[in-house]
């Protein structure tokens, strides 16, 4: 491509259209002498054919011709997308305003009056030729840019396609790997359980080794899928209020058996007045478990692994989590690289087996997505500390965008409490959690996403779980919503089969705008405080099924 | 001593055999179906107390079975636990929404599965 139109390496081609041969010859001579390359046409028809075949750079067009006259030739050339950029100079015998106006309105760029002055002709032709060259140049550039953009979006599309393929491929492979693994694990457990006859001590030991390796393979498949989900944006983080003492206890309990087997002490250090985190409980647990698992793996027998959570000194809106071990430590040079995808500690370690090298990468992605940072500090031979931060939970952060975007008119707000209880004794553990997740999905579906806000605070006790919804509505609107939730519950076979009962009630809160005047921030703070108080002091008149 | 009858819908013969041994040792009766169509007919004939349902099945996947069970007045009362190699992130919510009581990821932990079955049967209270 030319860098500038001045560098055009050929003479400009000028088409002369005139029915009189003498006129044509005269113009040809004048233009050739100036270094242009003249072409000639004796009629409008011939001119149009030539323009279509080899487009000139400038056209000198006589008006009065038999057949198609100059004006109509100009209209045709300017009406064609392929030729409309070719400048036209009308050559008229009449030097009056009407003739000039007619020439311009037919689309000509310029006009000359007969008899033609040589200097004027050459100057006008040269100017228009240069303008045309600039025009072509920019058009080329724009074309190139458009082409580049098209190419880029095609590349992007193909990258996405590749990612989708990889995702599909990995999901498929993982699924297919899990099926035979299921049978292997089943029969290992059958042998270990003595269901096919008692095992002797040696046989039992070997089967335990098989089982341990099955677990490793299983967690590698899980990691693989997790990373695929992270990279294809399928992993969603649902932020809510997370009580940290519970989460840390759950994480420690998960690793308790492994640590005990290795003679490692797991300890926790949490102040009693620690605020809740604004995080995804499952994801936070996942991060803690990966870090604890690593720490236990790299700590020699008899060592200690400690989880500590406290408010971040420098910024009280954040919590600082630390997992410290008394293991072999890591060379500080690789501290950053540890969080890279597929990074594996290459030096000799006491860990018996490497994983896929995805755990810390997953941690970093998950912490980042929850609004925190993760890093590690270590001294070789003195153990390592993995630290990360997460925001402190506050209702302010949650409702501020709603009020600021004007989605909540500052009139009436109610706090709706939806309580799900168990009809009989609550089922322990995973089943209860699954049912409550089901209940939560049910509540979400009953709400209007742009007006009702399901608060990420839920409160559970032995009798069930409360979900809180902040509702913009007056007393009537809120009771309509409460009735709708009850009605939907009546129709939900699966919730009733899960033996859940439902209670819904609400409390109107003081209109906050009037109370605090015009400041949005103060309105947010006041609203958040009211909601928090209402949730905190909510005591339900527990009733059985509605 | 008998803890109840389980219908296992599973297309992999090895996994079916593994289930059979495990459940026999834990005093459950078992009956089996290998595909989506026979799942319904076996359920109708055997009237199990609980169904363990795989999702990847020949002749229509597990969701089809769930839907048919749910819309059937009698069979709809039988609790279903989905046990699948498909990833729980993508399928658990959908299975629960379709009426399953719980979602178990393959390969499972035997003790956890037995606990879960026990809980569901205990809480179900239909027999």
mmCIF file of C-alpha atoms in Angstrom, chain B residues 2-102:
data_model
loop_
_atom_site.group_PDB
_atom_site.id
_atom_site.type_symbol
_atom_site.label_atom_id
_atom_site.label_comp_id
_atom_site.label_asym_id
_atom_site.label_seq_id
_atom_site.Cartn_x
_atom_site.Cartn_y
_atom_site.Cartn_z
ATOM 1 C CA UNK B 2 -34.983 -55.223 55.247
ATOM 2 C CA UNK B 3 -34.436 -51.542 54.618
ATOM 3 C CA UNK B 4 -36.630 -51.255 51.522
ATOM 4 C CA UNK B 5 -36.524 -51.738 47.776
ATOM 5 C CA UNK B 6 -34.373 -49.626 45.456
ATOM 6 C CA UNK B 7 -34.770 -49.240 41.701
ATOM 7 C CA UNK B 8 -31.422 -48.582 40.052
ATOM 8 C CA UNK B 9 -31.532 -47.034 36.606
ATOM 9 C CA UNK B 10 -28.032 -47.442 35.196
ATOM 10 C CA UNK B 11 -26.743 -48.495 31.788
ATOM 11 C CA UNK B 12 -23.277 -49.657 32.869
ATOM 12 C CA UNK B 13 -23.370 -53.359 33.769
ATOM 13 C CA UNK B 14 -20.293 -53.179 36.032
ATOM 14 C CA UNK B 15 -21.745 -50.321 38.023
ATOM 15 C CA UNK B 16 -25.061 -52.202 38.353
ATOM 16 C CA UNK B 17 -23.237 -55.228 39.763
ATOM 17 C CA UNK B 18 -21.330 -52.995 42.192
ATOM 18 C CA UNK B 19 -24.615 -51.470 43.403
ATOM 19 C CA UNK B 20 -26.156 -54.915 43.819
ATOM 20 C CA UNK B 21 -23.337 -56.158 46.061
ATOM 21 C CA UNK B 22 -23.272 -52.969 48.113
ATOM 22 C CA UNK B 23 -27.021 -52.847 48.692
ATOM 23 C CA UNK B 24 -27.349 -56.540 49.421
ATOM 24 C CA UNK B 25 -24.736 -56.153 52.136
ATOM 25 C CA UNK B 26 -26.756 -53.255 53.535
ATOM 26 C CA UNK B 27 -30.084 -55.127 53.506
ATOM 27 C CA UNK B 28 -31.780 -53.426 50.589
ATOM 28 C CA UNK B 29 -33.712 -55.211 47.864
ATOM 29 C CA UNK B 30 -32.748 -54.075 44.395
ATOM 30 C CA UNK B 31 -34.311 -54.066 40.963
ATOM 31 C CA UNK B 32 -32.739 -52.665 37.814
ATOM 32 C CA UNK B 33 -33.477 -50.824 34.578
ATOM 33 C CA UNK B 34 -30.925 -50.157 31.852
ATOM 34 C CA UNK B 35 -32.621 -47.422 29.856
ATOM 35 C CA UNK B 36 -35.139 -44.597 30.091
ATOM 36 C CA UNK B 37 -38.099 -46.561 28.727
ATOM 37 C CA UNK B 38 -37.778 -49.629 30.941
ATOM 38 C CA UNK B 39 -37.158 -47.352 33.954
ATOM 39 C CA UNK B 40 -40.834 -46.389 33.957
ATOM 40 C CA UNK B 41 -42.180 -49.891 33.360
ATOM 41 C CA UNK B 42 -39.957 -51.436 36.038
ATOM 42 C CA UNK B 43 -40.976 -48.674 38.471
ATOM 43 C CA UNK B 44 -44.641 -49.420 37.755
ATOM 44 C CA UNK B 45 -44.185 -53.161 38.213
ATOM 45 C CA UNK B 46 -41.817 -53.174 41.188
ATOM 46 C CA UNK B 47 -43.062 -50.138 43.154
ATOM 47 C CA UNK B 48 -39.641 -49.354 44.666
ATOM 48 C CA UNK B 49 -39.277 -47.147 47.746
ATOM 49 C CA UNK B 50 -36.564 -45.071 46.110
ATOM 50 C CA UNK B 51 -35.019 -44.660 42.660
ATOM 51 C CA UNK B 52 -31.325 -44.088 41.921
ATOM 52 C CA UNK B 53 -31.238 -42.494 38.491
ATOM 53 C CA UNK B 54 -28.323 -42.066 36.107
ATOM 54 C CA UNK B 55 -28.599 -39.149 33.668
ATOM 55 C CA UNK B 56 -26.764 -40.522 30.638
ATOM 56 C CA UNK B 57 -29.071 -43.282 29.461
ATOM 57 C CA UNK B 58 -29.961 -44.909 26.160
ATOM 58 C CA UNK B 59 -33.441 -44.083 24.806
ATOM 59 C CA UNK B 60 -33.771 -40.615 26.361
ATOM 60 C CA UNK B 61 -31.733 -39.229 29.245
ATOM 61 C CA UNK B 62 -32.477 -39.217 32.959
ATOM 62 C CA UNK B 63 -34.326 -35.892 32.775
ATOM 63 C CA UNK B 64 -36.951 -37.543 30.573
ATOM 64 C CA UNK B 65 -37.400 -40.242 33.219
ATOM 65 C CA UNK B 66 -37.661 -37.616 35.976
ATOM 66 C CA UNK B 67 -40.306 -35.738 34.049
ATOM 67 C CA UNK B 68 -42.374 -38.863 33.388
ATOM 68 C CA UNK B 69 -42.154 -39.920 37.026
ATOM 69 C CA UNK B 70 -43.116 -36.457 38.284
ATOM 70 C CA UNK B 71 -46.222 -36.247 36.120
ATOM 71 C CA UNK B 72 -47.406 -39.692 37.171
ATOM 72 C CA UNK B 73 -49.721 -39.562 40.189
ATOM 73 C CA UNK B 74 -48.510 -42.818 41.754
ATOM 74 C CA UNK B 75 -44.890 -42.956 40.645
ATOM 75 C CA UNK B 76 -44.460 -39.233 41.346
ATOM 76 C CA UNK B 77 -44.416 -39.999 45.070
ATOM 77 C CA UNK B 78 -41.312 -42.181 44.832
ATOM 78 C CA UNK B 79 -38.243 -40.150 45.852
ATOM 79 C CA UNK B 80 -35.475 -39.971 43.235
ATOM 80 C CA UNK B 81 -31.753 -39.478 43.810
ATOM 81 C CA UNK B 82 -29.800 -38.613 40.680
ATOM 82 C CA UNK B 83 -26.386 -40.317 40.531
ATOM 83 C CA UNK B 84 -24.428 -39.139 37.511
ATOM 84 C CA UNK B 85 -20.979 -38.738 36.036
ATOM 85 C CA UNK B 86 -22.203 -35.495 34.484
ATOM 86 C CA UNK B 87 -20.836 -32.470 36.227
ATOM 87 C CA UNK B 88 -22.990 -31.341 39.117
ATOM 88 C CA UNK B 89 -22.375 -27.642 38.380
ATOM 89 C CA UNK B 90 -24.302 -27.903 35.158
ATOM 90 C CA UNK B 91 -26.922 -30.446 36.196
ATOM 91 C CA UNK B 92 -27.625 -30.355 39.922
ATOM 92 C CA UNK B 93 -29.952 -27.354 39.965
ATOM 93 C CA UNK B 94 -31.840 -28.658 36.952
ATOM 94 C CA UNK B 95 -32.267 -32.094 38.521
ATOM 95 C CA UNK B 96 -33.543 -30.645 41.813
ATOM 96 C CA UNK B 97 -35.877 -28.353 39.919
ATOM 97 C CA UNK B 98 -37.204 -31.354 38.005
ATOM 98 C CA UNK B 99 -38.104 -33.007 41.290
ATOM 99 C CA UNK B 100 -35.037 -35.015 42.322
ATOM 100 C CA UNK B 101 -34.365 -35.070 46.060
ATOM 101 C CA UNK B 102 -30.604 -34.966 45.754
#
